[in-house]
Structure formats: C-alpha cells, structure tokens
Amino acid sequence: MKAVRSTTPGRFGEFGGIYVPEILYTPVLELAHAFEEVRGDHAFQETLQRELTTFAGRPTPLTHAVRFGETIGLTRVYLKREDLLHTGAHKINNALGQALLARRMGKTRVVAETGAGQHGVASATACARVGLQCTVYMGEVDMERQRPNVERMKLLGAEVVPVASGSRTLKDAINEAMRDWSASVRTTHYLLGSVLGPHPYPTMVRDFQSVIGRETRVQIQKEAGRLPDLLVACVGGGSNAIGLFHEFLEDRAVQMVGVEAGGAGIRSGRHAARFAEPAVGVLHGTRTQVLQDSAGQIRSTHSISAGLDYPAVGPEHAALQASGRVRYESATDEEALRAFDLLARTEGILPALESSHALAYLARSGAARAVRSDALIVANLSGRGDKDLGVVLAARHDAALDSSGRG
C-alpha cells in the first residue's frame, strides 16, 4: 500500500488535473503560481500562523473520550477538537489561508460555495478579517436546513445567494460560484472549500488543512507515547480527512478510514457514498470518483448532513482508495443520529452531523469487534453540532410519527 504522491502538478495517479473552460484556464494557472510562491514565503506563512493562533484559536486540543469509548467497547478514543475553532469547524484553516492569498494577489472580492454553511461562515469571517467583499452561493435546500448559518454569514457582511437549480444543494452551489468566477476573474478569487476542483485547489486546500495532522502527531505522541493505530474522519469532498491523514501517509502502521454518507442505505440508492458504487468521471474541474448513471449523468445524492451531500470526492482520496492506503466506509443517517446522541450524552459534546458519521463508524466497529478494544484511535471532530439542531429535532419528530403509526 503506497501513499500517493503527485507525479505531475495537480495529478494524483490517474486522478486530478485541470478540466475548466478556456476562460478559467489562465486564472487557474495564475493561482497555482501564486500558491507555489507562498508555500516557500516565510512572511506569508508567519502571518497565516499568527492568524490561526490568535484569531482562529489553534492549536486545537486532543480530548480523550473516555465514556464514549467505554460505551462502544473502545477504550482509547481521542477526538481532535476542530469544533473548538472560531466559527465552529475546520473550514477556517483553509478560508484564512486563501483569503490572505487572494489579498496578496490583488483581488478585492471572493466568491465561495457552501453546503452545511460552515465554509460559508468561515469564508465570510476570513473576508471580514482581511478586508475583502464576499459572496456565498448556497442551495435552497441547504439554506432551509442550515438557516442559522445563513444568518451568521449575513451578519458577517457576506451576500448569500440562493441557488434554485438542480438538486438545490452543494453541487449546484459550486456550479453557480464557478459561473460567477468565470465572469469576474480580474477582481475575484474563488475560495473553494474542499479538496475538490481543478489544480491547485486539491493540493492547496490540503496544505492549509494539514495543520490538523501535524498537531495531532505531536499531541498523540505526548499523550500516549506513540502514533495512533487508527485515524477516522468523515469524507464529503474530504478536506478535514485529508488534513488529518496527510501527515501520517508514510507511517505504514497507522490505518486510516474515511467515512462517507450512507444516507438511507446503499441499496436504497439515496446516499452520497461515492466508493460504494465507484465510477470515474470529471466534475467541477477534476477527474475523480463520481456518482453517475450509465449515461454519465450526475446522480442525485442524499444525506442528513448537508456537508457530505455531494456526488464526487477529492481526487487525492480517489487515489488513496485505489492504492489501498486508505479504506473508505459509509454510515447511514440513522447511525449518524445515534452517534450524535451518544457523544452528547457521554461526553457533553454536540458533534456536527458530518463528524457524527465518523463516530458512527467507530460505534459500529466497536460493537462488531472489528477494531481492537485497546486500539489507539484518533477521530477528527471536524465541527460542532449547534448548526444541526433543527435537522436533528426534525428527524426525531419524523421518527416519532413513524413509530406511532401516524407518519
């Protein structure tokens, strides 16, 4: 099992690349050049680190989830607490990095997409911090289920544009953000929120998020005296997961599991588990694993979690799965809701529904003895669950109606 390295810029084995309209090709190359410059720029990196420390709240702690672990039969479960960052999720790591880069490039405006709303909030926050205009595209379905985040973005000065096309979720928000960028490339930077899209985005977002894994490596060795046996993270586009995994790819003894959205179950067809029904295609500028039908049309997806409700996965994840270095599983809506409740009641932490999928995998694995009870585990708690309370309460209400026979 080999860790996958880019053989050429923007490629992860057969995945990745630049698949964009001609009008965006030059801006994408300019962005790639600017990003390469700041990777080795001490002043830029120092500024970013200062913002992550004094504004975003890094480093985030590693919490031993003793009662949660005992309940599921796993005694050494640690949570990487990205939920404690300013804005409530890991998204701020990347948003600050790209906002600083956009300002350095002389851009005055940012466009972004969002599903769960956390990237939108992080983008609005970062733009307010560095002095850029911000427009966020969000599907109407996601706006309804993530209303508090919509209001937060507006309070932070962002324009939130509802997207009524297609499934009215994250895929369609990305479409509209890319159209906007195409029409305004001279003044506008597209602040993509995950390890998706054309080069350099998969690499750039990964690098801005890899602070998660770097901190985890130091913290777990200080806490346990060694590296973990298992890393677990949810995977939509995959930024929080690759942020955790990247630092450990060369450590062969460290197993890694990414957990996708199983929705109503794989057999139902209502899910967002790309690796459950693998098919290679091109979406939003990159070649990767895409949920598509026999004619190559993008399939509708479903997840109780807005942040995992997307039909493609980051190209580096596609390559890591193909190489066997990372295993990808799925958890259903129902399993994620149970894990949400369990962490709240055993640890006093409300996890995002996205993160709850990773916890659900652990709960299932512990019950099935698929993971050693004394295995040293780090799960990435990518965000907090305040934003999901309305969704959780609605799901409970629907479940109560079903059980009473009135649904």
Coordinates of C-alpha atoms in Angstrom, one line a residue:
M1 CA 0.0 0.0 0.0
K2 CA 1.7 3.1 -1.2
A3 CA 0.9 6.7 -0.3
V4 CA 0.0 8.6 -3.4
R5 CA 2.2 11.4 -4.5
S6 CA 1.6 13.8 -7.4
T7 CA 3.7 12.6 -10.3
T8 CA 3.0 15.9 -12.1
P9 CA 1.5 19.1 -10.7
G10 CA -2.2 18.6 -10.0
R11 CA -2.2 14.8 -10.5
F12 CA -2.7 12.0 -8.0
G13 CA -2.1 8.9 -10.1
E14 CA -4.9 8.9 -12.7
F15 CA -6.9 11.5 -10.8
G16 CA -6.9 15.3 -10.5
G17 CA -5.9 17.6 -13.3
I18 CA -7.3 20.8 -14.7
Y19 CA -10.7 20.5 -16.6
V20 CA -12.0 24.0 -16.9
P21 CA -13.4 26.3 -19.6
E22 CA -10.8 28.3 -21.5
I23 CA -11.8 31.5 -19.7
L24 CA -10.7 30.0 -16.4
Y25 CA -7.5 28.2 -17.6
T26 CA -5.2 31.2 -17.2
P27 CA -6.6 32.3 -13.8
V28 CA -6.2 28.8 -12.5
L29 CA -2.6 28.7 -13.6
E30 CA -2.0 32.2 -12.1
L31 CA -3.5 30.9 -8.8
A32 CA -1.2 27.8 -9.0
H33 CA 1.8 30.0 -9.4
A34 CA 0.8 32.4 -6.6
F35 CA 0.2 29.4 -4.3
E36 CA 3.6 27.9 -5.1
E37 CA 5.2 31.3 -4.2
V38 CA 3.5 31.5 -0.8
R39 CA 4.4 27.9 0.1
G40 CA 8.0 29.0 0.5
D41 CA 7.4 32.6 1.7
H42 CA 8.3 32.9 5.3
A43 CA 6.4 36.2 5.8
F44 CA 3.2 34.8 4.4
Q45 CA 3.5 31.6 6.5
E46 CA 4.2 33.5 9.6
T47 CA 1.2 35.8 9.0
L48 CA -1.0 32.7 8.4
Q49 CA 0.3 31.0 11.6
R50 CA -0.3 34.1 13.6
E51 CA -3.9 34.4 12.4
L52 CA -4.5 30.7 13.1
T53 CA -3.2 31.1 16.6
T54 CA -4.5 34.5 17.7
F55 CA -7.7 34.6 15.6
A56 CA -8.9 31.1 14.8
G57 CA -7.7 29.5 18.1
R58 CA -5.1 26.9 17.2
P59 CA -3.8 24.6 18.3
T60 CA -7.0 22.7 19.0
P61 CA -6.8 20.1 21.8
L62 CA -6.9 16.3 21.7
T63 CA -9.6 15.0 24.0
H64 CA -9.7 11.5 25.4
A65 CA -13.4 10.5 25.0
V66 CA -13.4 8.0 27.9
R67 CA -17.1 7.5 28.5
F68 CA -17.9 7.5 24.7
G69 CA -15.2 4.9 24.1
E70 CA -16.2 2.6 27.0
T71 CA -19.8 2.7 25.8
I72 CA -18.8 1.4 22.3
G73 CA -16.2 -1.0 23.6
L74 CA -13.1 1.0 22.5
T75 CA -11.1 2.4 25.5
R76 CA -8.6 4.7 23.8
V77 CA -10.6 7.0 21.5
Y78 CA -9.3 10.6 21.2
L79 CA -11.1 13.4 19.5
K80 CA -9.2 16.1 17.5
R81 CA -11.3 19.1 18.5
E82 CA -11.7 21.2 15.3
D83 CA -15.2 22.0 16.7
L84 CA -13.5 24.4 19.1
L85 CA -12.1 26.7 16.4
H86 CA -13.5 30.1 15.8
T87 CA -16.6 29.6 13.5
G88 CA -17.0 26.1 14.9
A89 CA -15.3 23.9 12.3
H90 CA -12.1 23.1 10.5
K91 CA -13.1 25.3 7.5
I92 CA -11.5 28.4 8.9
N93 CA -8.0 26.9 8.4
N94 CA -8.4 27.0 4.7
A95 CA -10.5 30.1 4.5
L96 CA -7.9 32.2 6.2
G97 CA -5.1 30.8 4.0
Q98 CA -7.0 31.5 0.8
A99 CA -8.2 35.0 1.9
L100 CA -4.6 36.0 2.7
L101 CA -3.5 34.6 -0.7
A102 CA -6.3 36.4 -2.5
R103 CA -5.3 39.7 -0.9
R104 CA -1.7 39.1 -1.9
M105 CA -2.8 38.5 -5.5
G106 CA -4.6 41.9 -5.5
K107 CA -8.1 40.6 -5.6
T108 CA -10.9 42.6 -3.9
R109 CA -13.7 40.1 -3.9
V110 CA -14.2 36.5 -3.0
V111 CA -16.9 34.0 -4.1
A112 CA -17.5 30.8 -2.2
E113 CA -19.9 27.9 -2.1
T114 CA -21.3 26.2 0.9
G115 CA -23.4 23.1 1.9
A116 CA -23.6 22.8 5.6
G117 CA -22.9 26.6 5.9
Q118 CA -19.6 26.2 7.8
H119 CA -17.4 27.0 4.8
G120 CA -19.6 29.9 4.0
V121 CA -19.3 31.2 7.6
A122 CA -15.6 30.7 7.5
S123 CA -15.2 32.5 4.2
A124 CA -17.3 35.4 5.4
T125 CA -15.3 35.6 8.6
A126 CA -12.0 35.5 6.8
C127 CA -13.0 38.1 4.3
A128 CA -14.2 40.4 7.1
R129 CA -10.9 39.8 8.8
V130 CA -8.7 40.7 5.8
G131 CA -11.0 43.3 4.1
L132 CA -12.5 41.5 1.1
Q133 CA -16.0 41.5 -0.3
C134 CA -17.7 38.1 0.0
T135 CA -20.5 36.4 -2.0
V136 CA -21.6 32.9 -0.9
Y137 CA -23.7 30.6 -3.1
M138 CA -25.9 28.1 -1.2
G139 CA -28.5 25.7 -2.4
E140 CA -32.1 26.5 -1.3
V141 CA -32.4 23.0 0.3
D142 CA -29.3 23.7 2.4
M143 CA -30.4 27.2 3.3
E144 CA -33.5 25.7 4.8
R145 CA -31.8 23.1 6.9
Q146 CA -28.9 25.4 7.9
R147 CA -30.8 28.7 8.5
P148 CA -28.6 29.8 11.5
N149 CA -25.5 29.7 9.3
V150 CA -27.2 31.8 6.6
E151 CA -27.9 34.5 9.2
R152 CA -24.4 34.3 10.5
M153 CA -23.0 34.9 7.0
K154 CA -25.2 37.9 6.5
L155 CA -24.2 39.4 9.9
L156 CA -20.5 39.0 8.9
G157 CA -21.2 41.1 5.8
A158 CA -21.5 38.5 3.1
E159 CA -24.1 38.4 0.4
V160 CA -25.8 34.9 0.4
V161 CA -27.2 34.0 -3.0
P162 CA -29.8 31.1 -3.0
V163 CA -29.3 28.5 -5.7
A164 CA -32.6 27.1 -7.1
S165 CA -31.2 24.9 -9.9
G166 CA -30.7 21.2 -9.9
S167 CA -30.9 19.5 -6.6
R168 CA -30.5 22.9 -4.8
T169 CA -27.6 21.6 -2.8
L170 CA -23.8 21.8 -2.7
K171 CA -23.2 20.6 -6.3
D172 CA -25.4 23.3 -7.6
A173 CA -23.8 26.0 -5.4
I174 CA -20.4 25.1 -6.8
N175 CA -21.8 25.4 -10.3
E176 CA -23.0 28.9 -9.6
A177 CA -19.9 30.0 -7.8
M178 CA -17.8 28.9 -10.8
R179 CA -20.0 30.8 -13.2
D180 CA -19.6 33.9 -11.1
W181 CA -15.8 33.5 -11.0
S182 CA -15.8 33.0 -14.8
A183 CA -17.4 36.4 -15.3
S184 CA -15.3 38.3 -12.8
V185 CA -11.8 36.7 -12.7
R186 CA -9.9 40.0 -12.8
T187 CA -11.2 41.1 -9.4
T188 CA -12.4 37.9 -7.8
H189 CA -10.9 34.8 -6.2
Y190 CA -12.9 31.6 -5.9
L191 CA -12.4 30.4 -2.3
L192 CA -13.2 26.7 -2.8
G193 CA -13.9 24.9 0.5
S194 CA -12.7 21.4 0.0
V195 CA -10.0 19.3 -1.8
L196 CA -12.0 19.4 -5.0
G197 CA -11.9 21.3 -8.2
P198 CA -9.0 21.9 -10.7
H199 CA -5.4 22.1 -9.7
P200 CA -4.2 23.8 -7.4
Y201 CA -7.3 23.5 -5.2
P202 CA -6.9 19.9 -4.0
T203 CA -3.3 20.5 -3.1
M204 CA -3.8 24.0 -1.7
V205 CA -6.8 23.1 0.5
R206 CA -4.9 20.0 1.7
D207 CA -1.9 22.1 2.7
F208 CA -3.9 24.6 4.5
Q209 CA -5.8 21.8 6.4
S210 CA -2.7 19.7 7.1
V211 CA -2.2 21.6 10.3
I212 CA -4.7 19.2 11.8
G213 CA -2.5 16.2 11.2
R214 CA 0.7 18.0 12.2
E215 CA -0.8 19.0 15.6
T216 CA -2.3 15.5 16.1
R217 CA 1.1 13.8 15.5
V218 CA 2.7 15.9 18.3
Q219 CA -0.2 15.6 20.7
I220 CA -0.9 11.9 20.5
Q221 CA 2.8 11.1 21.0
K222 CA 2.9 13.4 24.0
E223 CA -0.4 11.8 25.3
A224 CA 0.2 8.1 24.5
G225 CA 3.9 7.9 23.7
R226 CA 3.4 6.6 20.2
L227 CA 1.5 7.1 16.9
P228 CA -2.2 6.0 16.7
D229 CA -3.3 2.7 15.3
L230 CA -6.3 4.2 13.5
L231 CA -7.3 7.6 12.2
V232 CA -11.0 8.2 11.3
A233 CA -12.7 11.1 9.6
C234 CA -15.8 11.9 7.7
V235 CA -15.5 12.4 3.9
G236 CA -17.6 14.7 1.8
G237 CA -15.2 16.5 -0.5
G238 CA -12.7 15.3 2.1
S239 CA -10.8 18.4 3.4
N240 CA -11.0 17.5 7.1
A241 CA -10.0 13.9 6.4
I242 CA -7.0 14.7 4.2
G243 CA -6.0 17.4 6.7
L244 CA -5.7 14.6 9.4
F245 CA -4.4 11.8 7.1
H246 CA -1.7 13.6 5.1
E247 CA 0.8 13.8 8.0
F248 CA 0.6 10.1 8.5
L249 CA 0.6 8.7 5.0
E250 CA 4.2 7.4 5.2
D251 CA 3.6 5.7 8.6
R252 CA 2.5 2.2 7.4
A253 CA 1.3 1.0 10.8
V254 CA -1.2 3.8 11.0
Q255 CA -4.5 2.7 9.5
M256 CA -6.9 5.3 8.1
V257 CA -10.7 5.2 7.4
G258 CA -12.7 7.8 5.7
V259 CA -16.5 7.6 6.3
E260 CA -18.9 8.7 3.6
A261 CA -22.6 9.5 3.8
G262 CA -24.6 6.2 3.5
G263 CA -27.9 8.2 3.6
A264 CA -30.9 5.9 3.7
G265 CA -28.7 2.9 2.9
I266 CA -26.6 2.0 -0.1
R267 CA -29.3 -0.4 -1.5
S268 CA -31.9 2.4 -1.4
G269 CA -29.9 4.5 -3.9
R270 CA -30.4 7.5 -1.6
H271 CA -26.9 8.2 -0.4
A272 CA -23.6 10.1 -1.2
A273 CA -21.2 7.1 -0.9
R274 CA -19.0 7.5 -4.0
F275 CA -16.8 4.5 -3.2
A276 CA -19.8 2.2 -2.7
E277 CA -20.6 2.5 -6.4
P278 CA -17.3 3.6 -7.9
A279 CA -17.2 5.3 -11.3
V280 CA -14.5 7.6 -12.6
G281 CA -15.7 10.9 -14.1
V282 CA -15.0 14.6 -14.3
L283 CA -16.9 17.1 -12.2
H284 CA -16.1 20.7 -11.3
G285 CA -12.7 20.7 -12.9
T286 CA -11.2 17.4 -11.7
R287 CA -11.1 13.7 -12.5
T288 CA -12.2 11.6 -9.6
Q289 CA -14.8 9.1 -8.3
V290 CA -18.2 10.5 -9.1
L291 CA -21.7 9.2 -8.5
Q292 CA -23.1 8.9 -12.0
D293 CA -25.6 6.8 -14.0
S294 CA -24.8 4.6 -17.0
A295 CA -25.1 7.6 -19.3
G296 CA -22.5 9.5 -17.3
Q297 CA -25.1 11.9 -15.8
I298 CA -24.5 13.0 -12.3
R299 CA -26.8 11.2 -9.9
S300 CA -28.9 12.8 -7.1
T301 CA -27.4 12.4 -3.7
H302 CA -28.9 12.3 -0.2
S303 CA -27.5 12.8 3.3
I304 CA -29.0 14.1 6.5
S305 CA -25.7 16.0 6.6
A306 CA -25.5 19.0 4.2
G307 CA -21.7 18.9 4.2
L308 CA -21.5 15.3 2.9
D309 CA -24.3 15.6 0.3
Y310 CA -22.0 15.8 -2.8
P311 CA -21.6 13.4 -5.7
A312 CA -17.8 13.5 -6.0
V313 CA -14.8 13.1 -3.7
G314 CA -11.4 14.8 -3.8
P315 CA -9.0 13.3 -6.3
E316 CA -6.4 12.5 -3.7
H317 CA -8.9 10.5 -1.8
A318 CA -9.7 8.6 -5.0
A319 CA -6.1 7.9 -5.5
L320 CA -5.6 6.8 -1.8
Q321 CA -8.5 4.4 -2.1
A322 CA -7.2 3.0 -5.4
S323 CA -3.8 2.4 -3.8
G324 CA -5.3 0.7 -0.8
R325 CA -3.6 3.2 1.6
V326 CA -6.9 4.5 3.0
R327 CA -10.1 2.5 3.4
Y328 CA -13.5 4.1 2.8
E329 CA -16.7 3.1 4.6
S330 CA -20.1 4.6 5.0
A331 CA -22.6 5.3 7.8
T332 CA -26.3 5.9 7.4
D333 CA -28.4 8.9 8.5
E334 CA -29.8 6.8 11.3
E335 CA -26.3 5.6 12.5
A336 CA -25.1 9.2 12.5
L337 CA -28.0 10.4 14.5
R338 CA -27.4 7.7 17.1
A339 CA -23.7 8.7 17.3
F340 CA -24.7 12.4 17.7
D341 CA -26.8 11.5 20.7
L342 CA -24.2 9.2 22.2
L343 CA -21.4 11.7 22.1
A344 CA -23.7 14.4 23.6
R345 CA -24.8 12.2 26.5
T346 CA -21.4 10.6 27.3
E347 CA -19.0 13.5 26.7
G348 CA -21.1 16.7 26.8
I349 CA -20.1 17.5 23.2
L350 CA -22.5 18.2 20.3
P351 CA -20.8 17.0 17.1
A352 CA -21.7 18.2 13.7
L353 CA -23.7 15.6 11.7
E354 CA -20.8 15.4 9.3
S355 CA -18.4 14.3 12.2
S356 CA -21.1 12.0 13.6
H357 CA -20.6 9.8 10.6
A358 CA -17.0 9.1 11.7
L359 CA -18.2 8.4 15.2
A360 CA -20.9 6.1 13.9
Y361 CA -18.3 4.0 12.1
L362 CA -16.4 3.7 15.4
A363 CA -19.6 2.7 17.3
R364 CA -20.4 0.1 14.7
S365 CA -16.8 -1.3 14.6
G366 CA -16.6 -1.4 18.4
A367 CA -19.9 -3.3 18.7
A368 CA -18.8 -5.8 16.0
R369 CA -15.3 -6.1 17.5
A370 CA -13.9 -5.1 14.1
V371 CA -11.4 -2.8 15.9
R372 CA -9.3 -4.0 18.9
S373 CA -10.8 -2.7 22.1
D374 CA -7.4 -1.2 23.1
A375 CA -6.5 0.3 19.8
L376 CA -5.2 3.9 19.9
I377 CA -7.7 5.9 17.8
V378 CA -8.0 9.5 16.8
A379 CA -11.3 10.7 15.3
N380 CA -11.5 14.1 13.7
L381 CA -14.3 16.1 15.2
S382 CA -14.5 18.4 12.2
G383 CA -17.2 20.7 13.6
R384 CA -19.8 21.4 16.3
G385 CA -23.4 20.4 16.1
D386 CA -25.2 23.7 17.0
K387 CA -25.9 24.2 13.3
D388 CA -27.7 20.8 13.1
L389 CA -30.1 21.1 16.0
G390 CA -33.0 21.9 13.7
V391 CA -32.2 18.9 11.5
V392 CA -31.8 16.6 14.5
L393 CA -35.1 17.7 16.1
A394 CA -36.9 17.3 12.8
A395 CA -35.6 13.8 12.3
R396 CA -36.7 12.9 15.8
H397 CA -40.1 14.2 15.2
D398 CA -40.4 12.2 12.0
A399 CA -39.2 9.1 13.8
A400 CA -41.8 9.6 16.5
L401 CA -44.6 9.9 13.9
D402 CA -43.4 6.8 12.2
S403 CA -43.3 4.8 15.4
S404 CA -46.8 6.0 16.4
G405 CA -48.2 4.9 13.0
R406 CA -49.3 8.5 12.1
G407 CA -46.4 9.1 9.7

